[in-house]
Short mmCIF file of C-alpha atoms in Angstrom, two decimals:
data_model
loop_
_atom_site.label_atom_id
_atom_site.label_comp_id
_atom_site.label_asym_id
_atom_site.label_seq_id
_atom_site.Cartn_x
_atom_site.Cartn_y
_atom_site.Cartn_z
CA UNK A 1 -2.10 -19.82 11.37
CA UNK A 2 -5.96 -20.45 9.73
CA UNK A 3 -6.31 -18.91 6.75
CA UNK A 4 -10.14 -19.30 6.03
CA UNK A 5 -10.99 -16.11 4.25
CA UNK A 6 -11.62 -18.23 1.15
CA UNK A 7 -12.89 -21.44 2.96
CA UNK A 8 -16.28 -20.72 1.28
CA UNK A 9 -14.74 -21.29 -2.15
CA UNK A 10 -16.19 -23.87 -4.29
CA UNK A 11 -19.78 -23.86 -1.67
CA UNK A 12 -21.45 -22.19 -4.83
CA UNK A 13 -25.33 -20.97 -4.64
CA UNK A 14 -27.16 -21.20 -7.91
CA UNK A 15 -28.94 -17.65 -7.61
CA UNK A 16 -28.18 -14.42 -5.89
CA UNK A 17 -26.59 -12.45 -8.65
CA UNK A 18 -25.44 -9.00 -7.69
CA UNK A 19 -28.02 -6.62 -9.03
CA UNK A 20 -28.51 -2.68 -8.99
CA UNK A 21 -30.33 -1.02 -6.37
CA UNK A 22 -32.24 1.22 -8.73
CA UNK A 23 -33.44 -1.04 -12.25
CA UNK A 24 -32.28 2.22 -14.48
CA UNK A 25 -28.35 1.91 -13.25
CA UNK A 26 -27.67 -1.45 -14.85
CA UNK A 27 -28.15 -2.20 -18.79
CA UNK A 28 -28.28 -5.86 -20.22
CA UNK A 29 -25.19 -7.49 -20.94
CA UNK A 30 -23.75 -10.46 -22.34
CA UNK A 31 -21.58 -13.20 -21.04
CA UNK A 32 -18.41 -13.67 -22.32
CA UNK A 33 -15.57 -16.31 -20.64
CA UNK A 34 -11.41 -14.77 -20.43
CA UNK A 35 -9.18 -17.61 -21.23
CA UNK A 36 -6.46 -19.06 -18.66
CA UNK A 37 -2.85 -17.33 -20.27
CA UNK A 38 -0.33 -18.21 -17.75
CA UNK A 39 0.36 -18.78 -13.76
CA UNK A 40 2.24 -16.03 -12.28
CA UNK A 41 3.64 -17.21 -9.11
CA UNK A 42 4.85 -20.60 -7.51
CA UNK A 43 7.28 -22.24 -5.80
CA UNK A 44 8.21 -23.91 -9.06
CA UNK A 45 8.74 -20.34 -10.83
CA UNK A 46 11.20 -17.21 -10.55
CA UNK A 47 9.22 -15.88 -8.68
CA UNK A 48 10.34 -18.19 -5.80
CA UNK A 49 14.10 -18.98 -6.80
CA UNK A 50 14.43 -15.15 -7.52
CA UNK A 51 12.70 -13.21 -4.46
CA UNK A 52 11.42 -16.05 -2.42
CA UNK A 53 7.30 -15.18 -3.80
CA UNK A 54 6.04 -18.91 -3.51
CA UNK A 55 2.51 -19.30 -2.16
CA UNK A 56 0.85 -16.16 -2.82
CA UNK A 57 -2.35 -14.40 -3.54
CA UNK A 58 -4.31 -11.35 -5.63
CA UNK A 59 -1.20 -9.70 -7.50
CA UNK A 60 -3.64 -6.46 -8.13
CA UNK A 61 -1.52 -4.51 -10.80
CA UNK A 62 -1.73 -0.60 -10.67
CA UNK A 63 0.36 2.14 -12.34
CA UNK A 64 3.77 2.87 -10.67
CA UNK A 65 5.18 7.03 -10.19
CA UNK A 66 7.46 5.79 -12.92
CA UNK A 67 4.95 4.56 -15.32
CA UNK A 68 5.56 0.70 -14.84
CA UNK A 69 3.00 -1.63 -13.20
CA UNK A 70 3.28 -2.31 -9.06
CA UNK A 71 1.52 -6.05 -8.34
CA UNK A 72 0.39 -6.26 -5.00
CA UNK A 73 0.62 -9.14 -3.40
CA UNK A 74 -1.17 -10.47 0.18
CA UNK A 75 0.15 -13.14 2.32
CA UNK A 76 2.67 -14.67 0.70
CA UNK A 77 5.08 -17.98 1.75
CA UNK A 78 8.00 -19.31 0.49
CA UNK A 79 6.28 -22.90 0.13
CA UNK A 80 3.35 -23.67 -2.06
CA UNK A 81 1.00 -22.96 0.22
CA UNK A 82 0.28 -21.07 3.88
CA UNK A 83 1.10 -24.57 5.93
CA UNK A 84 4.44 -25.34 4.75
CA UNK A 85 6.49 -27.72 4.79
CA UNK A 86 8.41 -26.35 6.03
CA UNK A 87 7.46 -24.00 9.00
CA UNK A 88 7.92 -21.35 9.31
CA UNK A 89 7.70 -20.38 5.49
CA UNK A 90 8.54 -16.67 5.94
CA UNK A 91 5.07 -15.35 6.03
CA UNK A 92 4.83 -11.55 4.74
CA UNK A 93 2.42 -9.15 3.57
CA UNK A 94 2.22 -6.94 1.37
CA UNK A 95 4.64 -7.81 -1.10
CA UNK A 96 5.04 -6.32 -4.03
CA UNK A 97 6.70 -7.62 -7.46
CA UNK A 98 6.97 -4.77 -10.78
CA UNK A 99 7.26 -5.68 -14.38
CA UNK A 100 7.24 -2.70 -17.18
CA UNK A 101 6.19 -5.48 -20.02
CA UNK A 102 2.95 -5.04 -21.09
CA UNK A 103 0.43 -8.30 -20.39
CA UNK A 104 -0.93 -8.83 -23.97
CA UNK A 105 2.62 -9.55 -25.14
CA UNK A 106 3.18 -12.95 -26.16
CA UNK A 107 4.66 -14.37 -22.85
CA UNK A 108 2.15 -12.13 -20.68
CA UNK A 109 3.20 -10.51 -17.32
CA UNK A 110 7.27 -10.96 -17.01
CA UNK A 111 8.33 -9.91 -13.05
CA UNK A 112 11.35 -8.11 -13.60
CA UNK A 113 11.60 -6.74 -9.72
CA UNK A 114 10.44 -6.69 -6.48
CA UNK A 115 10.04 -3.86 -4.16
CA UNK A 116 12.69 -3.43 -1.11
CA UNK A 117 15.38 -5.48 -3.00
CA UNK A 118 18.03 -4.56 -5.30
CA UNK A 119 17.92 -7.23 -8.33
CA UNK A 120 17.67 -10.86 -6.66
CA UNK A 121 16.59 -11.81 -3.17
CA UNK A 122 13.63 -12.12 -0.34
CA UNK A 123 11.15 -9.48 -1.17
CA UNK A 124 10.68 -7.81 2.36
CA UNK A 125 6.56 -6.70 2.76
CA UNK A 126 6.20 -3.18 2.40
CA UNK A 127 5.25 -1.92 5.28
CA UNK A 128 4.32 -3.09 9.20
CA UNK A 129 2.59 -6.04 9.90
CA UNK A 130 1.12 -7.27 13.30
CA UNK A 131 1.42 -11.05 12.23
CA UNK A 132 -0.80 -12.17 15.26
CA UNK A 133 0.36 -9.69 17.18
CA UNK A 134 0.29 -6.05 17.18
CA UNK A 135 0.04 -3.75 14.48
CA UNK A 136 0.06 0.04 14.40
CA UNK A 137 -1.04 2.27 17.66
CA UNK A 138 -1.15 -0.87 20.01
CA UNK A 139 -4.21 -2.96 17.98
CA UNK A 140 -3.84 -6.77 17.58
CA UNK A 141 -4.15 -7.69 13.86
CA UNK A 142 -3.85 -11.15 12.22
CA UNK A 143 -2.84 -9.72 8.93
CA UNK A 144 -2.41 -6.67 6.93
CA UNK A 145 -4.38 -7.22 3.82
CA UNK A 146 -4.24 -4.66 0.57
CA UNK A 147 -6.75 -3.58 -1.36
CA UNK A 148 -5.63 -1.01 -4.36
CA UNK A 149 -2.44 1.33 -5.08
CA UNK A 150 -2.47 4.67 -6.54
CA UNK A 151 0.53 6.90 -7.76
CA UNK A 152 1.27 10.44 -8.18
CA UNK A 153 3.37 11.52 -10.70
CA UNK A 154 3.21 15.16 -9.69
CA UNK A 155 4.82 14.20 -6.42
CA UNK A 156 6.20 10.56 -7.47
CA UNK A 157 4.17 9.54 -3.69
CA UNK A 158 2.68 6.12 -4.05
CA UNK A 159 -0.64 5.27 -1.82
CA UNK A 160 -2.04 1.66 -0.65
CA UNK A 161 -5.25 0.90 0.61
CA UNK A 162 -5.51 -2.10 3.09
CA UNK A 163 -7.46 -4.22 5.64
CA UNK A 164 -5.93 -4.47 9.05
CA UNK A 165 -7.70 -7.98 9.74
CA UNK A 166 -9.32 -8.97 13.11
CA UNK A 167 -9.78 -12.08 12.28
CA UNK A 168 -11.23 -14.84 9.96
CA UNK A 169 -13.73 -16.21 11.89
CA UNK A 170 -16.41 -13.59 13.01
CA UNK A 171 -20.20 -14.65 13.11
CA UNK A 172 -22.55 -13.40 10.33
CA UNK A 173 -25.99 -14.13 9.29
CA UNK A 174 -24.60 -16.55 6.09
CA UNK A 175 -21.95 -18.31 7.98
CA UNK A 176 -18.42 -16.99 9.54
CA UNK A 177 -16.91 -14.30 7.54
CA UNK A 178 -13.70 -12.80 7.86
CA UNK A 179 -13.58 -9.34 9.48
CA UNK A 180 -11.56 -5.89 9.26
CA UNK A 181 -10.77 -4.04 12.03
CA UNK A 182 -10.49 -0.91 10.12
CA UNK A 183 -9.45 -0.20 6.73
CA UNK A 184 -6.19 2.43 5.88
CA UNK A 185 -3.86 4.15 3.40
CA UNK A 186 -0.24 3.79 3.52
CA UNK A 187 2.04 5.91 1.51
CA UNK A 188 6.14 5.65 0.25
CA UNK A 189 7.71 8.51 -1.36
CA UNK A 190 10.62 6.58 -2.54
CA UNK A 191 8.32 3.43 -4.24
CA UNK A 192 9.56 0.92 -1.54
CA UNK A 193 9.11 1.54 2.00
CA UNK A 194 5.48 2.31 3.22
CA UNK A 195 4.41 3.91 5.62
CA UNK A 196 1.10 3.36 7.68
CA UNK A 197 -0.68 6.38 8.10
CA UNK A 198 -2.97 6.96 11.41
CA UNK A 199 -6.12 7.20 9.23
CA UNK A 200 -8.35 4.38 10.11
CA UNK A 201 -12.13 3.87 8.57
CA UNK A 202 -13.33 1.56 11.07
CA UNK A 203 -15.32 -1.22 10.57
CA UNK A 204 -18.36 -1.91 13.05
CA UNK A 205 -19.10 -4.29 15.39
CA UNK A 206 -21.31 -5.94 13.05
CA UNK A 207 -19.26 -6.45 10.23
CA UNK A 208 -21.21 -4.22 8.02
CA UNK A 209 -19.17 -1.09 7.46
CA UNK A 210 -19.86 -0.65 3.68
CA UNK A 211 -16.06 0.91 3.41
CA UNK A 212 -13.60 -1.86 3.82
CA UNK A 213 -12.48 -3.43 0.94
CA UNK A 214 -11.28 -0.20 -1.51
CA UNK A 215 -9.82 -0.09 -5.52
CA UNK A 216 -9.14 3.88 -6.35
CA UNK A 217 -9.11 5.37 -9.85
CA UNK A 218 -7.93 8.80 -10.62
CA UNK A 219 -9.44 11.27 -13.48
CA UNK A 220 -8.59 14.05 -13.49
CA UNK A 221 -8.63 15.82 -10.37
CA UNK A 222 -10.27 13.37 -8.70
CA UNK A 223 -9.27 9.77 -7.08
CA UNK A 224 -13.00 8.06 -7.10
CA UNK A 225 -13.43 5.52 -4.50
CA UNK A 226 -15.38 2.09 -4.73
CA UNK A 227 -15.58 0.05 -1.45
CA UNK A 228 -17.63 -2.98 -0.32
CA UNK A 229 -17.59 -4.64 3.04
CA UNK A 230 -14.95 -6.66 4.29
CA UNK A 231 -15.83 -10.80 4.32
CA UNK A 232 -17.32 -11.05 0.80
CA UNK A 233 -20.62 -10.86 2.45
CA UNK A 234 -24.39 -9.74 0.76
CA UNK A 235 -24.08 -5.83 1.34
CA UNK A 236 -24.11 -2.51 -1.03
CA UNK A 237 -21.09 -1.11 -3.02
CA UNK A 238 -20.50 2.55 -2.43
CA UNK A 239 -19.18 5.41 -4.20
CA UNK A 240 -17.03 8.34 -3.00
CA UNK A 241 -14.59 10.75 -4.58
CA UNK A 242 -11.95 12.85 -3.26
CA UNK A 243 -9.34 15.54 -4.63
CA UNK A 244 -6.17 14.02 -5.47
CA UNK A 245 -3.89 15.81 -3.00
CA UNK A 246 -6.52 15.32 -0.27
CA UNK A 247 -7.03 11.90 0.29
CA UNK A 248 -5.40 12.07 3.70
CA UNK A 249 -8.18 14.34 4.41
CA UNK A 250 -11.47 12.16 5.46
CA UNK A 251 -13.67 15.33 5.62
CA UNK A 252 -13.06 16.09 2.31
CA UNK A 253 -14.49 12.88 0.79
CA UNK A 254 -17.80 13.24 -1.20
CA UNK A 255 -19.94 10.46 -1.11
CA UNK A 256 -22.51 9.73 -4.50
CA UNK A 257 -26.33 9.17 -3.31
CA UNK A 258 -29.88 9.05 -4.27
CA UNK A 259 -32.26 11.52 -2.34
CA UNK A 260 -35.52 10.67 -3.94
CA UNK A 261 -35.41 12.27 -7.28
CA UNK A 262 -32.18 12.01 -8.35
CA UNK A 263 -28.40 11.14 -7.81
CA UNK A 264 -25.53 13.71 -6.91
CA UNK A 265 -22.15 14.30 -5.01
CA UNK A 266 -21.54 15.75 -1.77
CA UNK A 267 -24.37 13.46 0.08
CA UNK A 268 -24.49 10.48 2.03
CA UNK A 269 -23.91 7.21 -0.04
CA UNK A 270 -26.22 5.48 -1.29
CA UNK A 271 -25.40 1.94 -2.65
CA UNK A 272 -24.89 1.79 -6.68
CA UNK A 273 -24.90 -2.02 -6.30
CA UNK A 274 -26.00 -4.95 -3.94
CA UNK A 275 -24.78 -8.55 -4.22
CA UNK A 276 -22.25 -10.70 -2.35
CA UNK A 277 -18.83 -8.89 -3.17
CA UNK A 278 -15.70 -10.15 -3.33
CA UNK A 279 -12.86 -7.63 -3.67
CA UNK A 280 -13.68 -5.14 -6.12
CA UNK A 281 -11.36 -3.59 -9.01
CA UNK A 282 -12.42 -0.75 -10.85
CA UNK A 283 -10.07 1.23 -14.27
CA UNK A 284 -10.23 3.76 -16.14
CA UNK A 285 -8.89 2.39 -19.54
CA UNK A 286 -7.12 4.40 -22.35
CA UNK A 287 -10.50 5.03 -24.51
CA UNK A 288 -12.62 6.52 -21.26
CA UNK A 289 -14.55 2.73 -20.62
CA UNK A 290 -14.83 2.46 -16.82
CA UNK A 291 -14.13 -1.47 -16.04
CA UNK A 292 -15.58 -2.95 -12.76
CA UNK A 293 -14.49 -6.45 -11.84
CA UNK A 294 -15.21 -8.70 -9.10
CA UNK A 295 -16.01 -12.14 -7.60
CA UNK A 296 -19.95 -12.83 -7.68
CA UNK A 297 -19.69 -14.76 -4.15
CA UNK A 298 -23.35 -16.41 -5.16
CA UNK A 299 -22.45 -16.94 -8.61
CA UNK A 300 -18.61 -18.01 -7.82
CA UNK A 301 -17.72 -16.83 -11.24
CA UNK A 302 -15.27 -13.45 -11.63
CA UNK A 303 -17.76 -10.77 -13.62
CA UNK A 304 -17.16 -7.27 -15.09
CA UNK A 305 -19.15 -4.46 -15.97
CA UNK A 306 -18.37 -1.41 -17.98
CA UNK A 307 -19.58 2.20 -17.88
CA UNK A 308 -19.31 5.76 -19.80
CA UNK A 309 -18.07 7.18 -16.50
CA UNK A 310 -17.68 6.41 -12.66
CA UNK A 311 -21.18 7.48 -11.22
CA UNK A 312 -22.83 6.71 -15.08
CA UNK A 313 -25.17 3.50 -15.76
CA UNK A 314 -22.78 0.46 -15.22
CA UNK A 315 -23.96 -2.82 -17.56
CA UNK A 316 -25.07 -5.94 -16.00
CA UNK A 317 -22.72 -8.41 -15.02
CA UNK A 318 -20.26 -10.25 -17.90
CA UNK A 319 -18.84 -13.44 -16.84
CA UNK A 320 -15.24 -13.23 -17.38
CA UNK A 321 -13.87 -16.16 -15.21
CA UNK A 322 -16.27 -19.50 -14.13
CA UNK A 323 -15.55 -21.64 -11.00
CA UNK A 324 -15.37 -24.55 -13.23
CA UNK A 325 -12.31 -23.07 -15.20
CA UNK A 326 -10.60 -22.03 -12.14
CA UNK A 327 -11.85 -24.22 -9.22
CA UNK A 328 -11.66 -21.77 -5.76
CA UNK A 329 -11.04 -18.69 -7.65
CA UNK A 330 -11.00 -15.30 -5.56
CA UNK A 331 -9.63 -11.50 -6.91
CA UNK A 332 -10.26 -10.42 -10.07
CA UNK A 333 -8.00 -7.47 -10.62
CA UNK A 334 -8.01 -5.72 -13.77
CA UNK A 335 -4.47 -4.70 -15.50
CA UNK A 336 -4.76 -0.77 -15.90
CA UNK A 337 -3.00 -1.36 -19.30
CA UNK A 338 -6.31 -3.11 -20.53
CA UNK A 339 -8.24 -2.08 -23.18
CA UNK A 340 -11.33 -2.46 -24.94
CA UNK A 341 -11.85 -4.93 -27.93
CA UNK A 342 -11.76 -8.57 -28.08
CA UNK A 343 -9.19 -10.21 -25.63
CA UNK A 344 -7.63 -7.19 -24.32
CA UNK A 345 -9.01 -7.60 -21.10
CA UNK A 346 -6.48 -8.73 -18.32
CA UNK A 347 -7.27 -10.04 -15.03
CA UNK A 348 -5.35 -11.58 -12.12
CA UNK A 349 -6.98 -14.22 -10.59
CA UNK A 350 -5.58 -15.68 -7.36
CA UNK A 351 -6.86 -19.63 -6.58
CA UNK A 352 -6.29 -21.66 -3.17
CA UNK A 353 -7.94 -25.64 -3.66
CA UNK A 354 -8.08 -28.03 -0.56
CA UNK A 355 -8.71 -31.50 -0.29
CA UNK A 356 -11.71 -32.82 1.15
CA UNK A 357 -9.48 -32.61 4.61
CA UNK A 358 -8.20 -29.50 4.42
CA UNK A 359 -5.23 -29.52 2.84
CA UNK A 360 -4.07 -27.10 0.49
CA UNK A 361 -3.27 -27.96 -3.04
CA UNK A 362 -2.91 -24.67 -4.82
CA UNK A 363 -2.03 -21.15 -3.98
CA UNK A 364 -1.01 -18.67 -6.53
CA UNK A 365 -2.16 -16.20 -8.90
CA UNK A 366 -2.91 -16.58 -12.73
CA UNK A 367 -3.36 -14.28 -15.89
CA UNK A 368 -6.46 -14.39 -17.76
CA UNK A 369 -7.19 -12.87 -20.99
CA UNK A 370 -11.04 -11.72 -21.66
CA UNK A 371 -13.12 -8.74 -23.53
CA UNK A 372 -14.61 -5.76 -21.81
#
């Protein structure tokens, strides 16, 4: 198995910073680096010895039915990294590992379960996975990918959005980029077993779909929807909403566009960003500040922005994370239990470094402390 999703990590331009479409929907901002605060996951953690979690990527942290935090994790191994030794490494994904402590205590994020697994053990992956082979409704997938989780405490049903992946390799006009076949929700009503639902947003035959890669925050009534192509690849970010209880309903999604004069719901999308996007992450935090964060791809630094609401003026980009801190750094996945002020911003940021030949010298996830 390749795994070259991120083999464009550390090939860093010196310009291209996303930008807004329309000059009045971003404000100045200014930069401001999070610190490193601790690795996660490893083979040399509990996170291995406990639930067999060893090489492993995003960890993107969202509010469980029961009020703790889910971390969602993507393919994970139980060596260091995706080619062993030894093989096979018991590839999965998703997995998912919970913790109810909250990550500005002293010690950070503490993993105190994993989904599918009473106390200590292998953390099964949530839900089907085509591994090379065949996923849902007879369609080849290399991986299942997630993207964001949602709960509902009014009917304690947990949701996942995901990537069923085609495969890393497809042609584009900066290079090969890694390509969706569609993306999807899955749901569990019992906060362990998913199930893949037969909703599919495909992606095109181009690699463009603008719909792929989702994060989902609730207010209210609604569940607003951010989503960015699949590939980190130059393209817009679009914004849709959707009632709560109907987001197994695709007709009932409102998208958030420009028709000349001004912006409003219930139109086609028009794109509230452009850059190179890596996977976005988008929360609602206690005060009402709307957090954005995501990997510049041109910049190679993770950046956040900040607005009064989800279709308000967002602020430029903040550096949060550099390349040189974290060398190969991907995700960017904001901890719903952030908050504004100085270093209560807190970010997963997953990190995969090769040698000059290929090899793989780090895999895992970090915590990272910055300000809004």
């Amino acid at each position: 198995m390749v795994l070259d999703r991120r083999s464009f990590l550390g090939k860093v331009a010196a310009t291209g910073a996303a930008a807004a479409v329309v000059p009045t929907l971003a404000l100045p901002g200014r930069a401001q680096a999070a610190t490193w605060k601790k690795r996660l996951t490893g083979a040399d953690l509990d996170t291995n010895s406990r639930w067999r979690v060893a090489g492993t990527d995003l960890g993107i942290p969202y509010v469980l039915e029961n009020g703790s935090i889910g971390y969602l994790l993507g393919d994970t191994f139980d060596t260091p990294w995706p080619e062993g030794p030894p093989l096979p490494n018991d590839w999965r994904s998703p997995v998912m590992l919970r913790s109810n402590i909250h990550p500005g205590a002293p010690g950070g994020v503490v993993f105190d379960s994993a989904a599918r697994v009473a106390g200590n053990g292998r953390a099964p992956e949530l839900m089907h996975n085509g591994h090379n082979g065949i996923g849902i409704d007879g369609l080849w997938e290399v991986t299942v990918i997630p993207n964001d989780g949602i709960s509902f405490p009014e009917t304690g049903r947990q949701l996942i959005s995901y990537m069923s992946i085609e495969n890393w390799h497809s042609a584009g006009p900066a290079g090969p980029q890694w390509k969706s076949r569609y993306a999807g929700l899955a749901y569990s009503d019992n906060g362990n077993d998913f199930i893949r639902t037969p909703l599919k947003w495909w992606n095109n035959g181009t690699n463009t779909d603008p719909f792929q890669m989702w994060t989902m925050q609730r207010h209210d009534d609604w569940v607003y929807v951010f989503s960015v192509r699949s590939g980190r690849q130059d393209g817009p970010m679009m914004l849709r909403r959707v009632r709560w209880d109907r987001l197994f309903y695709p007709e009932s999604y409102e998208g958030w566009g420009w028709n000349g004069s001004d912006w409003g719901w219930g139109r086609p999308c028009t794109p509230i960003l452009t850059g190179r996007f890596g996977e976005p992450s988008v929360r609602r935090l206690a005060d009402g500040t709307w957090v954005m964060a995501y990997l510049n791809c041109a910049t190679g630094n993770i950046v956040t922005r900040t607005a009064a609401g989800p279709d308000r003026v967002w602020t430029a980009e903040k550096v949060q994370v550099t390349h040189w801190q974290e060398p190969a750094l991907y995700g960017g996945f904001i901890h719903p239990w952030s908050a504004t002020g100085t270093n209560n911003l807190h970010l997963m940021v997953s990190k995969w470094t090769r040698t000059p030949d290929g090899r793989s010298t780090a895999y895992h996830v970090s915590q990272f402390v910055g300000t809004a």
